[in-house]
mmCIF file of C-alpha atoms and ligand atoms in Angstrom:
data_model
loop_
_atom_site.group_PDB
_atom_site.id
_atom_site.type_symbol
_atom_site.label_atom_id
_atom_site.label_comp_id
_atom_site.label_asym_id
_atom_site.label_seq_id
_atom_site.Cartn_x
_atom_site.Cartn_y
_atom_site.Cartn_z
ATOM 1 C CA UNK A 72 0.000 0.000 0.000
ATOM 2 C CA UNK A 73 1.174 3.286 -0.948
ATOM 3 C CA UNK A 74 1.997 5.593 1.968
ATOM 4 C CA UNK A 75 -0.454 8.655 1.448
ATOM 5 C CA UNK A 76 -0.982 11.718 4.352
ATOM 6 C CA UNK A 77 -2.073 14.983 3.626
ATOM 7 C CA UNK A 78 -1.701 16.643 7.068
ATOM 8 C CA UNK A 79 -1.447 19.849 8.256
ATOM 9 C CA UNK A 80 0.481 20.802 11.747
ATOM 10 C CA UNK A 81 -0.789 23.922 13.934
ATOM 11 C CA UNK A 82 0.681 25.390 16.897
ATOM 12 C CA UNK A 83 1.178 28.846 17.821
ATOM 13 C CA UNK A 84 4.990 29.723 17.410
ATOM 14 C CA UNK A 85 7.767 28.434 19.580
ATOM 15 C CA UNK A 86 5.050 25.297 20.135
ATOM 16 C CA UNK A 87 7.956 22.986 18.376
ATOM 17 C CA UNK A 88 5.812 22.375 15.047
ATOM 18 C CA UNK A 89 8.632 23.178 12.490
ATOM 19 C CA UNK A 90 10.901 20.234 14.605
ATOM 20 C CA UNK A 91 7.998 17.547 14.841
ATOM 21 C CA UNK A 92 6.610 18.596 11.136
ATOM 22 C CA UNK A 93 9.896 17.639 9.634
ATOM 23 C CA UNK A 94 10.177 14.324 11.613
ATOM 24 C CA UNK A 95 6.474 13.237 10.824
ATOM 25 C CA UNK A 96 7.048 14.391 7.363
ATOM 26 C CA UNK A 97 10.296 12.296 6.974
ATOM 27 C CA UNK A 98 8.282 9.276 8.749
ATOM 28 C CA UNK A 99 5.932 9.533 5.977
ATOM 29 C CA UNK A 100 8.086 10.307 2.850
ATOM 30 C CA UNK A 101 6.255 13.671 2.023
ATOM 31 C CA UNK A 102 7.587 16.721 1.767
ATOM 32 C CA UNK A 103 7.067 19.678 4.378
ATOM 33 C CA UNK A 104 5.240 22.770 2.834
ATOM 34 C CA UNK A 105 6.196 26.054 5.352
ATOM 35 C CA UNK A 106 4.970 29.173 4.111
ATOM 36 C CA UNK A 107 7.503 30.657 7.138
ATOM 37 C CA UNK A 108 10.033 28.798 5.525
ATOM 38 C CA UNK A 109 9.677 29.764 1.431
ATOM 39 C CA UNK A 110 9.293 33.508 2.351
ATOM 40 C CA UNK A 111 12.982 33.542 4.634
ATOM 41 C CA UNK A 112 14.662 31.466 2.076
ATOM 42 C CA UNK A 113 13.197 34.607 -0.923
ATOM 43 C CA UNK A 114 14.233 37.258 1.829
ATOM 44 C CA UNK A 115 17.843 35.485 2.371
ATOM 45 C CA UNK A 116 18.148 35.245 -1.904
ATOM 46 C CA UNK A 117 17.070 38.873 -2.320
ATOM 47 C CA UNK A 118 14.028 37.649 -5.240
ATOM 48 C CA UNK A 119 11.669 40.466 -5.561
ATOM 49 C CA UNK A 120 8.861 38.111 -3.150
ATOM 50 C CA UNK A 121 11.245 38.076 -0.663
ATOM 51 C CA UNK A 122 11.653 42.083 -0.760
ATOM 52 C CA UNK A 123 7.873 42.196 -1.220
ATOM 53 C CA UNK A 124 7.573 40.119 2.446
ATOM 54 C CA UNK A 125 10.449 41.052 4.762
ATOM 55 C CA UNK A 126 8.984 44.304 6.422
ATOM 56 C CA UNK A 127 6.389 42.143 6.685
ATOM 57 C CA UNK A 128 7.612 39.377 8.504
ATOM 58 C CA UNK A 129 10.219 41.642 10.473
ATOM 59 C CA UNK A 130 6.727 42.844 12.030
ATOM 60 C CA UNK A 131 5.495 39.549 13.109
ATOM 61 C CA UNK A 132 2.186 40.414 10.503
ATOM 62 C CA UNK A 133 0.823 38.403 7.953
ATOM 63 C CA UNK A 134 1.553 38.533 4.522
ATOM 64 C CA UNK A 135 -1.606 38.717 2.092
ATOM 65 C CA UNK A 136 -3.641 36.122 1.938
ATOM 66 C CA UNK A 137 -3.579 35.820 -1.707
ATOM 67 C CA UNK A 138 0.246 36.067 -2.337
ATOM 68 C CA UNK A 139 0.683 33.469 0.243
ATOM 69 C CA UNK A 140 -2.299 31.250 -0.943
ATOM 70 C CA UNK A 141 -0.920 31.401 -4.765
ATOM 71 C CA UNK A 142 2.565 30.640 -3.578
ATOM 72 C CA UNK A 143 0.865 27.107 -1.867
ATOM 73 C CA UNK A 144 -0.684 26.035 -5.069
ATOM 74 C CA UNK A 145 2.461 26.296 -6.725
ATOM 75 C CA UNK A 146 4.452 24.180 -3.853
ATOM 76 C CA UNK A 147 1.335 21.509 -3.758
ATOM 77 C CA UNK A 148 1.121 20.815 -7.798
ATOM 78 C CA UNK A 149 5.180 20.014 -7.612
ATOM 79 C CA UNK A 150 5.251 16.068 -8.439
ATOM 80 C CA UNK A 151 6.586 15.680 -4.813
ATOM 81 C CA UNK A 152 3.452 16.841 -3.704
ATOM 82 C CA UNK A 153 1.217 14.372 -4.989
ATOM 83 C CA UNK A 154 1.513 11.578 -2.415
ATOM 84 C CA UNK A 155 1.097 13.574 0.093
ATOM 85 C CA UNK A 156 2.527 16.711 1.798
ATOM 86 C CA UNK A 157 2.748 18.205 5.497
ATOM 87 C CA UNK A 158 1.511 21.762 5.679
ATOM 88 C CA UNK A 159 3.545 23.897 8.112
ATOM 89 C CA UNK A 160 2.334 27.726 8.935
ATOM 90 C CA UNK A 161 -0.586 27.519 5.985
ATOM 91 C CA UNK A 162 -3.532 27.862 6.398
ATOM 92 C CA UNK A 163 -3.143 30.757 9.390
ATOM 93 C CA UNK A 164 -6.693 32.553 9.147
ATOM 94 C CA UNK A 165 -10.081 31.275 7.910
ATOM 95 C CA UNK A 166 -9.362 32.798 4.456
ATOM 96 C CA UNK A 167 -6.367 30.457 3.444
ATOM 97 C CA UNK A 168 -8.895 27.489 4.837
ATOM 98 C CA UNK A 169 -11.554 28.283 2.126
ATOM 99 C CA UNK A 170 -8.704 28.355 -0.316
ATOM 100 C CA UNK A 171 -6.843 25.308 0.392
ATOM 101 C CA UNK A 172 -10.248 23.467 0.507
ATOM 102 C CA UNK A 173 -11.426 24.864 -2.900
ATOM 103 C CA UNK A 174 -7.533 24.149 -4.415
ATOM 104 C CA UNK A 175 -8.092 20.557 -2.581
ATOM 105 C CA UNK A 176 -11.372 20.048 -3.546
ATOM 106 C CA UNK A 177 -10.354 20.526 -7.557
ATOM 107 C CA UNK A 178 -8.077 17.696 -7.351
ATOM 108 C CA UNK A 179 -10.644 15.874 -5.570
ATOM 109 C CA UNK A 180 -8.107 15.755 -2.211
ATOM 110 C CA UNK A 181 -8.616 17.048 1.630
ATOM 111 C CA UNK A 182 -6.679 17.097 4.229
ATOM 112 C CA UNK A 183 -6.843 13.762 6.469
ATOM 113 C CA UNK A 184 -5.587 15.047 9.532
ATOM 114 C CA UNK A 185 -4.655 18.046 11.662
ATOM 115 C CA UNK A 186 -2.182 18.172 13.950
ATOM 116 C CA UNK A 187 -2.581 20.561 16.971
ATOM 117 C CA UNK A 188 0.550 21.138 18.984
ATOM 118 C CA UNK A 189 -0.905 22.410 22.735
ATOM 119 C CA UNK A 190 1.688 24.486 24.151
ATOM 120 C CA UNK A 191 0.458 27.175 27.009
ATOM 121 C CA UNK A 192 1.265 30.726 25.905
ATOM 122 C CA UNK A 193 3.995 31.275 28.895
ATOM 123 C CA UNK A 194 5.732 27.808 27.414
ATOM 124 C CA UNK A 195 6.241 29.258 23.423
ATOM 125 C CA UNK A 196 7.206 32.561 24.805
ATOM 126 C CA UNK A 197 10.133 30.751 26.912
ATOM 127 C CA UNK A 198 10.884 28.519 23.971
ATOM 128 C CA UNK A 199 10.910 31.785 21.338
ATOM 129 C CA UNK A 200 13.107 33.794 23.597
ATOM 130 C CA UNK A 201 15.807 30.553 23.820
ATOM 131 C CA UNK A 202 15.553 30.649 19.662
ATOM 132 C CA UNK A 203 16.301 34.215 19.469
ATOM 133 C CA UNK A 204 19.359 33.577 21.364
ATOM 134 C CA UNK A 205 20.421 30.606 19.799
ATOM 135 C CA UNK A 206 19.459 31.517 15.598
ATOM 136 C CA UNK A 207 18.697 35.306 15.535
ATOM 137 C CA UNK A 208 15.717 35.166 13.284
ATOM 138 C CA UNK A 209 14.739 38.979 12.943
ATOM 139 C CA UNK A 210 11.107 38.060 14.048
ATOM 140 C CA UNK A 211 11.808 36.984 17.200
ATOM 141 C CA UNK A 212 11.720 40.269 19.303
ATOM 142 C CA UNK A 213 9.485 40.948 22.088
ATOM 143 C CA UNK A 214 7.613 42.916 20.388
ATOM 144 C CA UNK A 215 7.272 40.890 17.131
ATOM 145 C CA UNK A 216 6.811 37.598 19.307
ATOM 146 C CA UNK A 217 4.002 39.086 21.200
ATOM 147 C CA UNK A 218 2.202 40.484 18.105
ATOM 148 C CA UNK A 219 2.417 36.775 16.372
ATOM 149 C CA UNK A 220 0.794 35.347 19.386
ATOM 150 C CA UNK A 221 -1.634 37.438 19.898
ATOM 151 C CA UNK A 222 -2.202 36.686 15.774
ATOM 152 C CA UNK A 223 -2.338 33.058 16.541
ATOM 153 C CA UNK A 224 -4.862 33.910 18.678
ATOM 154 C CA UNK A 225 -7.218 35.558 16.822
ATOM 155 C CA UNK A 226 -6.953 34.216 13.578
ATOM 156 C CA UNK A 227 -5.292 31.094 13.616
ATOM 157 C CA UNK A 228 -7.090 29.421 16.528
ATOM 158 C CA UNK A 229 -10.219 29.912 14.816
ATOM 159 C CA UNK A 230 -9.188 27.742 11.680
ATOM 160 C CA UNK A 231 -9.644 24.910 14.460
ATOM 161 C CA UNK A 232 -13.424 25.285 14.876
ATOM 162 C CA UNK A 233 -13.928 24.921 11.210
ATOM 163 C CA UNK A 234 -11.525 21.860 10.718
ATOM 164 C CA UNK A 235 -12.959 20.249 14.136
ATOM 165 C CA UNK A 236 -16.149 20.239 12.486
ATOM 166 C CA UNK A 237 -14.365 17.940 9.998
ATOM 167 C CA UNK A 238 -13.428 15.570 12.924
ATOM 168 C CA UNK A 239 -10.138 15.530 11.805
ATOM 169 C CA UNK A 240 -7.710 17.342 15.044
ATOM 170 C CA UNK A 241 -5.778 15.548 16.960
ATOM 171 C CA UNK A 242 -4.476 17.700 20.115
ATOM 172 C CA UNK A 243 -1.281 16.798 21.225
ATOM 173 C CA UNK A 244 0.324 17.450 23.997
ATOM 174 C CA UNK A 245 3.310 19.540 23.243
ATOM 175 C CA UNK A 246 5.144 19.585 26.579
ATOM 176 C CA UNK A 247 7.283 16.599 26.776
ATOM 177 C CA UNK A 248 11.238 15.374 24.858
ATOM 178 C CA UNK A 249 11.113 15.942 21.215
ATOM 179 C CA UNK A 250 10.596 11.851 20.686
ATOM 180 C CA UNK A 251 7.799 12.054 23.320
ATOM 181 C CA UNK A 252 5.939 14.126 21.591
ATOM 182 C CA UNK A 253 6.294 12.264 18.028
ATOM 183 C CA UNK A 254 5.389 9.427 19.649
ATOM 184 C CA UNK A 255 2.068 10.968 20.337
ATOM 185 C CA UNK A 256 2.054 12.509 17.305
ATOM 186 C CA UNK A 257 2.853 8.967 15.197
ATOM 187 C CA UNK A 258 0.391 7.039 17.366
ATOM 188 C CA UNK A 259 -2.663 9.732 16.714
ATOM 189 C CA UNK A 260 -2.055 9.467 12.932
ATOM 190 C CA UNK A 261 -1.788 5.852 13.229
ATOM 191 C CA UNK A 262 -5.165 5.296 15.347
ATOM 192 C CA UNK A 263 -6.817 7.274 11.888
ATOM 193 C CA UNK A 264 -5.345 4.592 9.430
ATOM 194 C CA UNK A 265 -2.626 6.896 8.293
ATOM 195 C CA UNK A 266 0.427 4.198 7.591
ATOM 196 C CA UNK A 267 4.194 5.032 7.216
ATOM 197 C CA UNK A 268 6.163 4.630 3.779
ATOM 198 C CA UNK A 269 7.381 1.080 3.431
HETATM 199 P P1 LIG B 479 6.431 30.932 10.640
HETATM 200 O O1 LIG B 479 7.781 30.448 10.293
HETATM 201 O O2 LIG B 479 5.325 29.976 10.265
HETATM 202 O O3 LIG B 479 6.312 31.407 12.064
HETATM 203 O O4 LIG B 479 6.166 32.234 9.719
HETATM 204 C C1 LIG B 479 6.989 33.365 9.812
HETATM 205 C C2 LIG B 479 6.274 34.577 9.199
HETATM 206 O O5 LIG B 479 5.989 34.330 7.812
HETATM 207 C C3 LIG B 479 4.934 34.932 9.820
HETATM 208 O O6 LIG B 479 5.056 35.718 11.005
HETATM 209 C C4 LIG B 479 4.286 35.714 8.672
HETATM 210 O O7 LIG B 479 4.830 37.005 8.557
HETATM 211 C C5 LIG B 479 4.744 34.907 7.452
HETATM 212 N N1 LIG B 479 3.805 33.808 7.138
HETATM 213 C C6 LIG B 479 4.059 32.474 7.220
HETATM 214 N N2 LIG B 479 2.988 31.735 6.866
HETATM 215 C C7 LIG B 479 2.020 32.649 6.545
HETATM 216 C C8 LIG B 479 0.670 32.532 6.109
HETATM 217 N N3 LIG B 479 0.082 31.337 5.960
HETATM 218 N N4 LIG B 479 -0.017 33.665 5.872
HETATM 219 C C9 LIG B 479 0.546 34.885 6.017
HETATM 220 N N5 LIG B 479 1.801 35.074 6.449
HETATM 221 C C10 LIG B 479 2.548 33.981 6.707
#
């Protein structure tokens, strides 16, 4: 049986999802999809999105819906894509939902799970503050890593309600070692029939 998973991983930031998306995604053999991702490696090159985004990011807000939407149709109809693909940081407000589920719905696809990554506000804020530290990314001031919770929030929780209504989150508990925590992660995906690459 081919290995198949369209999953999408939600957390608000410094929750751990980049880490545990890329290890669930390598479990699976699909490839990781991070909007956060595309738009540093366009700032980092200097293309003409990434000078379009980096104020943008630098302020912890979002970038428009419909750049970022149009960029994740492109990623999703690679060939790599087509087996399967872990969405990281898209879809963030109830906006990108609609579109993912109409660009889903064309190729007769939907998501089959979501993973939510529960990590208490005072936790990610710890976690953040270690990362600026340790990498430097130019969003993680105070002030930017407030403004991006507060965003996650307001918009981003919300996309829960709509996929809950699906019956397709799992919440995970995301305090515990990084292999705890896939564990969970691996055995939620598992109890909904979703099976590893052979
Ligand atoms: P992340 O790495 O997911 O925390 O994303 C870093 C930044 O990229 C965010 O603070 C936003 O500025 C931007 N970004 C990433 N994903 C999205 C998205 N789905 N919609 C709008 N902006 C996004």
């Amino acid at each position: 049986m081919t290995a198949t998973a369209r999953l999408l991983i939600v957390g608000p930031q410094g929750s751990g999802k980049g880490t545990q998306g890329v290890r669930i995604a390598e479990s699976y053999g699909i490839p990781v999809v991070s909007t956060g991702d595309i738009f540093r490696a366009n700032i980092k090159e200097g293309t003409p999105l990434g000078q379009q985004v980096t104020a943008i990011l630098d302020k912890g807000d979002l970038v428009p819906d419909e750049l970022t939407s149009e960029i994740v149709r492109d990623r999703l109809s690679q060939p790599d894509a087509a087996q399967g693909f872990l969405l990281d940081g898209y879809p963030r407000n109830t906006a990108q939902v609609e579109h993912l589920e109409s660009f889903l719905a064309e190729r007769g696809e939907a998501l089959d799970a979501v993973i939510l990554l529960d990590v208490p506000r005072e936790e990610s804020l710890s976690r953040l503050s270690l990362r600026a530290t340790e990498q430097g990314r130019s969003d993680d001031t105070p002030e930017a890593i407030g403004h991006r919770l507060d965003i996650y929030e307001r918009e981003t929780a919300p996309i829960l309600e709509v996929y809950g209504a699906k019956g397709i989150v799992d919440r995970i508990d995301g305090v515990g070692s990084l292999d705890e925590i896939t564990e969970r992660i691996a055995k939620a995906l598992a109890a909904r029939g979703l099976r590893l690459a052979a």
